[in-house]
Coordinates of N, CA, C and O in Angstrom, one line a residue:
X1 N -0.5 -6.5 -5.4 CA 0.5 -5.6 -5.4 C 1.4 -5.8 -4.2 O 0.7 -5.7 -3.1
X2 N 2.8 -6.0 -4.0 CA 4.0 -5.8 -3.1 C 4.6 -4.7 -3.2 O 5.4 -4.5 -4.1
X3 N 4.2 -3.5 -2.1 CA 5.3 -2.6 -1.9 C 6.1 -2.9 -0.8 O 5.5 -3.3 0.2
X4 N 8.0 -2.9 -1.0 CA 8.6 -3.4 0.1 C 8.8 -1.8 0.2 O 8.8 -1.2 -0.8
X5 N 9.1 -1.0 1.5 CA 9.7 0.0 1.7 C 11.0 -0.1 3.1 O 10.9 -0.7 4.2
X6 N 12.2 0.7 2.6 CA 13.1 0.4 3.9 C 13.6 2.2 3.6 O 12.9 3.2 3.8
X7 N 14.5 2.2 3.2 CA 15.1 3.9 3.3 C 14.5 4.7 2.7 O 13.8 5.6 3.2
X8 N 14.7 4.5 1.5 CA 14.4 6.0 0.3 C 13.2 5.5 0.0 O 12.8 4.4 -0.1
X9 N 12.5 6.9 -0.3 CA 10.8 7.3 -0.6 C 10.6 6.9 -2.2 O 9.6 6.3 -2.7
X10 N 11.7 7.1 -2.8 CA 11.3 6.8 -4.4 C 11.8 7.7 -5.7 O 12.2 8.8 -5.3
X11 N 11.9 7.5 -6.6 CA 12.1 8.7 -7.7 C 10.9 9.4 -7.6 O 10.0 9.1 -6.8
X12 N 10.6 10.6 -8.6 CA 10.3 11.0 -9.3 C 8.8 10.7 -9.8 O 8.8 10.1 -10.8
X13 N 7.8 11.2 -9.3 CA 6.4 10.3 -9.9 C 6.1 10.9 -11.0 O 6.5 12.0 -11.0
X14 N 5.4 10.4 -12.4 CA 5.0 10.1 -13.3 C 3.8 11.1 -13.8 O 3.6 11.5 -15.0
X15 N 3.0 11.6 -12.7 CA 1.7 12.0 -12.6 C 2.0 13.4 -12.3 O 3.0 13.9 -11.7
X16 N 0.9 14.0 -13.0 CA 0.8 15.7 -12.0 C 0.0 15.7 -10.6 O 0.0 16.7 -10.0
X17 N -0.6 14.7 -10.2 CA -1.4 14.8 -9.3 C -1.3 14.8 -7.9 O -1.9 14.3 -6.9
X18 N -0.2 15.5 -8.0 CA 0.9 16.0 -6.8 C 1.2 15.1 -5.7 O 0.7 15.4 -4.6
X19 N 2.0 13.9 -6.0 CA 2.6 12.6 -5.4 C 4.0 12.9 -5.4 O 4.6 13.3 -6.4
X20 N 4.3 12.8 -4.4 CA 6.0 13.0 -4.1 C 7.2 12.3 -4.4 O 8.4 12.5 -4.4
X21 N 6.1 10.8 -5.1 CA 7.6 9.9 -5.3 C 6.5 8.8 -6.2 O 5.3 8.6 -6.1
X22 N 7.6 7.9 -7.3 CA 6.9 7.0 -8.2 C 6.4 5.9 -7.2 O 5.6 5.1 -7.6
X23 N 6.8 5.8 -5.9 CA 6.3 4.7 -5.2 C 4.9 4.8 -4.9 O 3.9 4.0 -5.2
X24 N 5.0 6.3 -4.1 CA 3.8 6.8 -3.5 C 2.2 6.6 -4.3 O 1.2 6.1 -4.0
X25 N 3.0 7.4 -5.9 CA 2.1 7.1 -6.9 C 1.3 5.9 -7.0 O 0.0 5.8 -6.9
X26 N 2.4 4.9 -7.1 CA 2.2 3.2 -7.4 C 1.4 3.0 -6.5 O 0.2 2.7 -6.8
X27 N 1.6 3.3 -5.0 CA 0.5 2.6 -4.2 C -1.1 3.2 -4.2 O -2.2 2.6 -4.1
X28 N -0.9 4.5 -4.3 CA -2.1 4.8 -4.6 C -3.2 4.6 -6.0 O -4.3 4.5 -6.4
X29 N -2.1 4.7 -6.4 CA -2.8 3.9 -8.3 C -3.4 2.8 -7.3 O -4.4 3.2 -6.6
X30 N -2.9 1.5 -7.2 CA -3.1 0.4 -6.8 C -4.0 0.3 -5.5 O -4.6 -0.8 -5.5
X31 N -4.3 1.1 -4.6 CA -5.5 1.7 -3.5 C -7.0 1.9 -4.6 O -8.1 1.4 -4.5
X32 N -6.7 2.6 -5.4 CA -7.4 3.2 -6.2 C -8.4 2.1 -7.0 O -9.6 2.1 -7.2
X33 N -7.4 1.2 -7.5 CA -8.2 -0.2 -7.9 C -8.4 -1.0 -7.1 O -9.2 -1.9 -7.2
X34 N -7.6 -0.9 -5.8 CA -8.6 -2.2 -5.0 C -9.9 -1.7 -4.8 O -10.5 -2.4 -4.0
X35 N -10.5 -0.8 -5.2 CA -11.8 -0.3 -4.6 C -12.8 -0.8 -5.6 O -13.9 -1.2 -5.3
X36 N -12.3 -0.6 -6.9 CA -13.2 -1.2 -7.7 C -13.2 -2.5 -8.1 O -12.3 -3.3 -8.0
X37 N -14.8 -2.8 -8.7 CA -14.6 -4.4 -8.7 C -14.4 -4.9 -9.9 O -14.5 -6.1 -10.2
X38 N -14.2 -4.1 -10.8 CA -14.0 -4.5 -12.3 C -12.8 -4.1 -12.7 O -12.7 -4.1 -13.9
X39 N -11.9 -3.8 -12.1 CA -10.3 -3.9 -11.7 C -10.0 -5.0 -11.5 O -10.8 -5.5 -10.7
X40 N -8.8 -5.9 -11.9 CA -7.9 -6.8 -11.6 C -7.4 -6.8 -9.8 O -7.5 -7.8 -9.1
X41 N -6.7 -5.4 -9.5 CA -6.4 -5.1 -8.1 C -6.8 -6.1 -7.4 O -8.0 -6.0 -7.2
X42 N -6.4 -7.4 -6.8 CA -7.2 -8.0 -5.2 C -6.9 -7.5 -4.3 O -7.8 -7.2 -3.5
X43 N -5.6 -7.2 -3.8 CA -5.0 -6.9 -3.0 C -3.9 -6.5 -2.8 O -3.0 -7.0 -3.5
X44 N -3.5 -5.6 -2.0 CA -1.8 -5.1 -1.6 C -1.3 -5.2 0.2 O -1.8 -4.9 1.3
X45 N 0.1 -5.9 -0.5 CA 0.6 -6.2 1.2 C 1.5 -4.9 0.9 O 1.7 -4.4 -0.2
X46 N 1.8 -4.7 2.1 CA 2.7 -3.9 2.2 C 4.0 -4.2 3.6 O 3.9 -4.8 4.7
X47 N 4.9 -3.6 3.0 CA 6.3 -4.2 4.2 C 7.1 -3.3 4.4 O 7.7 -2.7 3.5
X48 N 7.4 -3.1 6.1 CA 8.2 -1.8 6.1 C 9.4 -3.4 6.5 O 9.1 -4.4 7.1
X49 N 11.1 -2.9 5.8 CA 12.2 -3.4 6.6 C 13.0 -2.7 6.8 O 13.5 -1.7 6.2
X50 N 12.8 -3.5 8.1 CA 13.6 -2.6 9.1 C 14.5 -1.6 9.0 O 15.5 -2.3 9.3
X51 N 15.0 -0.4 8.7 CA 15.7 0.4 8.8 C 16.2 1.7 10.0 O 15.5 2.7 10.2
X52 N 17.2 1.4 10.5 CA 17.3 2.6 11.4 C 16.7 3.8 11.3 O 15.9 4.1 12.2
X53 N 17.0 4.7 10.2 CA 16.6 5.7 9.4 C 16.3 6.0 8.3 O 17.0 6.4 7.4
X54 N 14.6 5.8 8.4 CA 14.5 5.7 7.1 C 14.0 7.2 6.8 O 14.0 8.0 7.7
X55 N 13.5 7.5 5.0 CA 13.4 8.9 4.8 C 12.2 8.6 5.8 O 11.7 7.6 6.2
X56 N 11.9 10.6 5.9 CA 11.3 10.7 6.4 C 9.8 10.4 5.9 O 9.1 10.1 6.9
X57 N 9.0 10.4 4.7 CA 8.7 10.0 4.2 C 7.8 8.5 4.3 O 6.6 8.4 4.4
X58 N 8.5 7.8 4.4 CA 8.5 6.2 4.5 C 8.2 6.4 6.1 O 7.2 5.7 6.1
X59 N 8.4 6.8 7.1 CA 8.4 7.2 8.3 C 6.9 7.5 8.6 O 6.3 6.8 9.4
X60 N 6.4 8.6 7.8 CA 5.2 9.0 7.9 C 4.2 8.1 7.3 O 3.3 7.7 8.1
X61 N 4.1 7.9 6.1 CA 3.3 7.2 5.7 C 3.2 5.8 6.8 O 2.0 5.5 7.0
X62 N 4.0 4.9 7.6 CA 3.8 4.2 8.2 C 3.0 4.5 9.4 O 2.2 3.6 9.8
X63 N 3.2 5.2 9.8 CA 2.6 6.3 11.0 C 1.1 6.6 10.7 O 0.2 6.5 11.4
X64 N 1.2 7.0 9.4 CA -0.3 7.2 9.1 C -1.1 5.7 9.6 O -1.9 5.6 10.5
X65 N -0.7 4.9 8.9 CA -1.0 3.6 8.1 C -1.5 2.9 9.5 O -2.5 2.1 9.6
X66 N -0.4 3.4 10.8 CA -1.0 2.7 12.3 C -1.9 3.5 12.5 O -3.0 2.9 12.7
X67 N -1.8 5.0 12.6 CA -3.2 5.7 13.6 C -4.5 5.9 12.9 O -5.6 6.0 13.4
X68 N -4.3 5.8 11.8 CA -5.9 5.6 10.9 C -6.1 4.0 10.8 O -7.2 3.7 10.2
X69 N -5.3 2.9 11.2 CA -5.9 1.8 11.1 C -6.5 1.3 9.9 O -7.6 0.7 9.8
X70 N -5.6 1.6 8.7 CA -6.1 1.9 7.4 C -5.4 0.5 6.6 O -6.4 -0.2 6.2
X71 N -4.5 0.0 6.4 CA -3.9 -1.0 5.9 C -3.3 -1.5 6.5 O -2.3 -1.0 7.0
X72 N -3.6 -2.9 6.9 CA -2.3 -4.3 7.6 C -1.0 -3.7 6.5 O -1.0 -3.3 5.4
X73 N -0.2 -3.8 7.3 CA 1.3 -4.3 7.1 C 2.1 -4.9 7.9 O 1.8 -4.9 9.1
X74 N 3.1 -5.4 7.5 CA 4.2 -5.7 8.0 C 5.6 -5.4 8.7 O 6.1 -5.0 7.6
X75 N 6.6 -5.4 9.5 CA 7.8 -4.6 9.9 C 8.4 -6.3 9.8 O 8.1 -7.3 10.5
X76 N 9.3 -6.2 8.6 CA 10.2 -7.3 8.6 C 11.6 -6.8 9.1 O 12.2 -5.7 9.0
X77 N 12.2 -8.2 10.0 CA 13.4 -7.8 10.3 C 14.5 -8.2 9.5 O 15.6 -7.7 9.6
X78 N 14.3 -9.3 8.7 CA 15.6 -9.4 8.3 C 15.4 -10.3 6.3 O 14.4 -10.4 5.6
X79 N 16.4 -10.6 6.0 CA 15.8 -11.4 4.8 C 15.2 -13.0 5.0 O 14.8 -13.4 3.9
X80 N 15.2 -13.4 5.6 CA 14.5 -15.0 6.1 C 13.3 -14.6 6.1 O 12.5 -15.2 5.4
X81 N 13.0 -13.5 7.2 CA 11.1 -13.3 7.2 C 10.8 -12.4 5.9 O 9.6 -12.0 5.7
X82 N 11.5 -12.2 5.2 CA 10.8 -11.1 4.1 C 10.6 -12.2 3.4 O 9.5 -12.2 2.7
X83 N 11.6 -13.3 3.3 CA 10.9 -14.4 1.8 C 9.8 -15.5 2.6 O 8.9 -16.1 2.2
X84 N 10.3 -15.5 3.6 CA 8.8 -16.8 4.2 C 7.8 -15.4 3.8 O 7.1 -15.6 2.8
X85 N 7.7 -14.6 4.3 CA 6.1 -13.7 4.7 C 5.7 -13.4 2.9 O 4.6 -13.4 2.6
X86 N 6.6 -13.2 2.0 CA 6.5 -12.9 0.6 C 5.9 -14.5 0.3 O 4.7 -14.6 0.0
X87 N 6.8 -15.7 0.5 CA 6.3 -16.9 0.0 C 4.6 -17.1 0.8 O 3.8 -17.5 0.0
X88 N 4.4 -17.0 1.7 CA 3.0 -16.6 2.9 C 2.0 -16.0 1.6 O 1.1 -16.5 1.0
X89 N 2.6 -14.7 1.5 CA 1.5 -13.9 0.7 C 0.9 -14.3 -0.5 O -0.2 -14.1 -0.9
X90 N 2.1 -15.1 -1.2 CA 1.8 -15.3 -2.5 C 1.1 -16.6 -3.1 O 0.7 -16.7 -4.2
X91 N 1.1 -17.5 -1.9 CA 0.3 -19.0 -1.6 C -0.8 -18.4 -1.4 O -1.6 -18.2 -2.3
X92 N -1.1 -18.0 -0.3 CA -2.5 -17.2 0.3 C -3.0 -16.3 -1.4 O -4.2 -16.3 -1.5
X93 N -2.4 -15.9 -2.2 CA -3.7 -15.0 -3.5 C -3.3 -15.9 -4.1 O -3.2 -15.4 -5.2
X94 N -2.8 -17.3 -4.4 CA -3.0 -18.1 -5.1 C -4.2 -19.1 -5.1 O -4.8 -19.7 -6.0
X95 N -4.5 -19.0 -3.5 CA -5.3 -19.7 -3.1 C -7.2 -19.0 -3.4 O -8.2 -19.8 -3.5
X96 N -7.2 -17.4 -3.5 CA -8.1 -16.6 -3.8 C -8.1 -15.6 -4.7 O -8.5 -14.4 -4.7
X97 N -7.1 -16.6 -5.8 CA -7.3 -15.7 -6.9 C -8.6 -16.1 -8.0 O -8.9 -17.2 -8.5
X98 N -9.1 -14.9 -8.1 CA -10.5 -14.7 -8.7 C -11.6 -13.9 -8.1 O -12.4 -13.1 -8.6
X99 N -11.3 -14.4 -6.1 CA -12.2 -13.9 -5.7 C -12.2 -12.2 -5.3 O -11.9 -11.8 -4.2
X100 N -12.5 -11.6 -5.9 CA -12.5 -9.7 -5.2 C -13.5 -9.5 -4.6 O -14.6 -9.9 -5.0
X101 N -13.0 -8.8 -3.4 CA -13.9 -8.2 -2.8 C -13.4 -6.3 -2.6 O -12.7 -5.9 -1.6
X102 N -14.0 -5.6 -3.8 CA -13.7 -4.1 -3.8 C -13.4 -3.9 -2.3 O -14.0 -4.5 -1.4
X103 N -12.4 -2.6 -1.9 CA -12.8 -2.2 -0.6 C -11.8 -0.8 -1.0 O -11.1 -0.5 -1.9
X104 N -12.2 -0.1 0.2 CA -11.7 1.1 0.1 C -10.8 1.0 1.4 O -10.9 0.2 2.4
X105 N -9.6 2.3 1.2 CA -9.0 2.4 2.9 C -8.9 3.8 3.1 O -9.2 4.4 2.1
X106 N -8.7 4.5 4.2 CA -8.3 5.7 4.7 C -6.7 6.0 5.0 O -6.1 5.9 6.0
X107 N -6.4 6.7 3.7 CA -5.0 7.1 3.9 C -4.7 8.1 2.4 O -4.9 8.1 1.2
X108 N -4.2 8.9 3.3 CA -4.2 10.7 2.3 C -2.5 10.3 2.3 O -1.7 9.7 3.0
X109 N -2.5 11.1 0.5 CA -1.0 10.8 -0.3 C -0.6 12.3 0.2 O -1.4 13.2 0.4
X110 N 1.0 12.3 0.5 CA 1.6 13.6 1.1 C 1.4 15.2 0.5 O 1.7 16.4 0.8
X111 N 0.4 14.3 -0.6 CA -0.2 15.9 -1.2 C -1.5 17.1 -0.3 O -1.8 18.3 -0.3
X112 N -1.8 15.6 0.3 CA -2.7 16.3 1.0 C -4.5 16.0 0.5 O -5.5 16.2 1.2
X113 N -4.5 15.7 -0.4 CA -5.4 15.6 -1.7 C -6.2 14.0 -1.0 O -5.5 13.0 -1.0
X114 N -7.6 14.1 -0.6 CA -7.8 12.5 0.0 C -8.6 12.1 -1.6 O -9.8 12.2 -2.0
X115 N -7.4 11.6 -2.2 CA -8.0 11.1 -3.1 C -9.1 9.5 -3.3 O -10.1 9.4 -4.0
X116 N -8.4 8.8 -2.7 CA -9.1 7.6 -2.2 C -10.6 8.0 -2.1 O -11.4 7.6 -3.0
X117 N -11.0 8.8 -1.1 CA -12.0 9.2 -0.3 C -13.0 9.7 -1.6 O -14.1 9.2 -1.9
X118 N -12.1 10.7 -2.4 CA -13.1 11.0 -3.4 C -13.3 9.9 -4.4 O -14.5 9.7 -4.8
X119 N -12.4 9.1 -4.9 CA -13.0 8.3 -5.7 C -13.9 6.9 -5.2 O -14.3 6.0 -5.8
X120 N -14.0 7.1 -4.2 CA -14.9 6.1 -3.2 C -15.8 7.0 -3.6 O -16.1 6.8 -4.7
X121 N -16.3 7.9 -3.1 CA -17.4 8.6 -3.6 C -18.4 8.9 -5.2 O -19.4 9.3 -5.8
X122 N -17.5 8.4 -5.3 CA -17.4 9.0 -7.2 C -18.2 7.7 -7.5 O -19.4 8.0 -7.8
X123 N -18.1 6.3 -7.4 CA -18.2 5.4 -7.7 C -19.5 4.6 -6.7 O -20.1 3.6 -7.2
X124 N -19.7 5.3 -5.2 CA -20.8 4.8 -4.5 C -22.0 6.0 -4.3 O -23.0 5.7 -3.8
X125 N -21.7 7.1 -4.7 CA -22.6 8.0 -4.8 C -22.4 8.8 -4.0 O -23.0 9.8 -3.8

């Protein structure tokens, strides 16, 4: 999974499961399966570019993402590093696609709700 994020948080999410934006959703859907191993999910990069001001939103979730030490990402600056680091990514799961290794991360959706957390639980006892 590639989420690129720069200004806006996203439309409208899809779910009742009180997610603020279809993006938010998406990544957490996608957190949700990298944990299991009978999921397709290998992996998600994620990329913040560069924006002066971005919502606030997109702001926070990065913020989270450093002080919980929860998911690598990236801060791209311009479009040259976004397609080398995209072309990077996409060589590298070509190179290990097949192999999964389930994992879980630590990072609560703006609902508040540590959903991750519980379905890590659900699944390891």
């Amino acid at each position: 999974m590639i989420v690129l994020l720069k200004k806006q948080w996203g439309s409208e999410p899809g779910s009742p499961f009180g997610y603020s934006s279809g993006t938010e959703e998406e990544l957490f859907t996608g957190l949700l399966e990298l944990g299991v191993r009978d999921r397709p999910m290998q992996d998600i990069w994620v990329a913040f570019i560069d924006e002066p001001e971005p919502a606030v939103e997109v702001a926070e979730l990065r913020a989270q993402m450093e002080d919980r030490h929860s998911l690598f990402y990236e801060a791209i600056a311009d479009d040259l590093v976004l397609d080398r680091r995209l072309s990077d990514r996409l060589r590298g799961w070509q190179r290990t696609a097949g192999n999964k290794t389930p994992r879980w991360v630590d990072l609560i959706p703006s609902s508040g709700r540590n959903v991750l957390r519980a379905a890590k639980n659900r699944t390891e006892g």
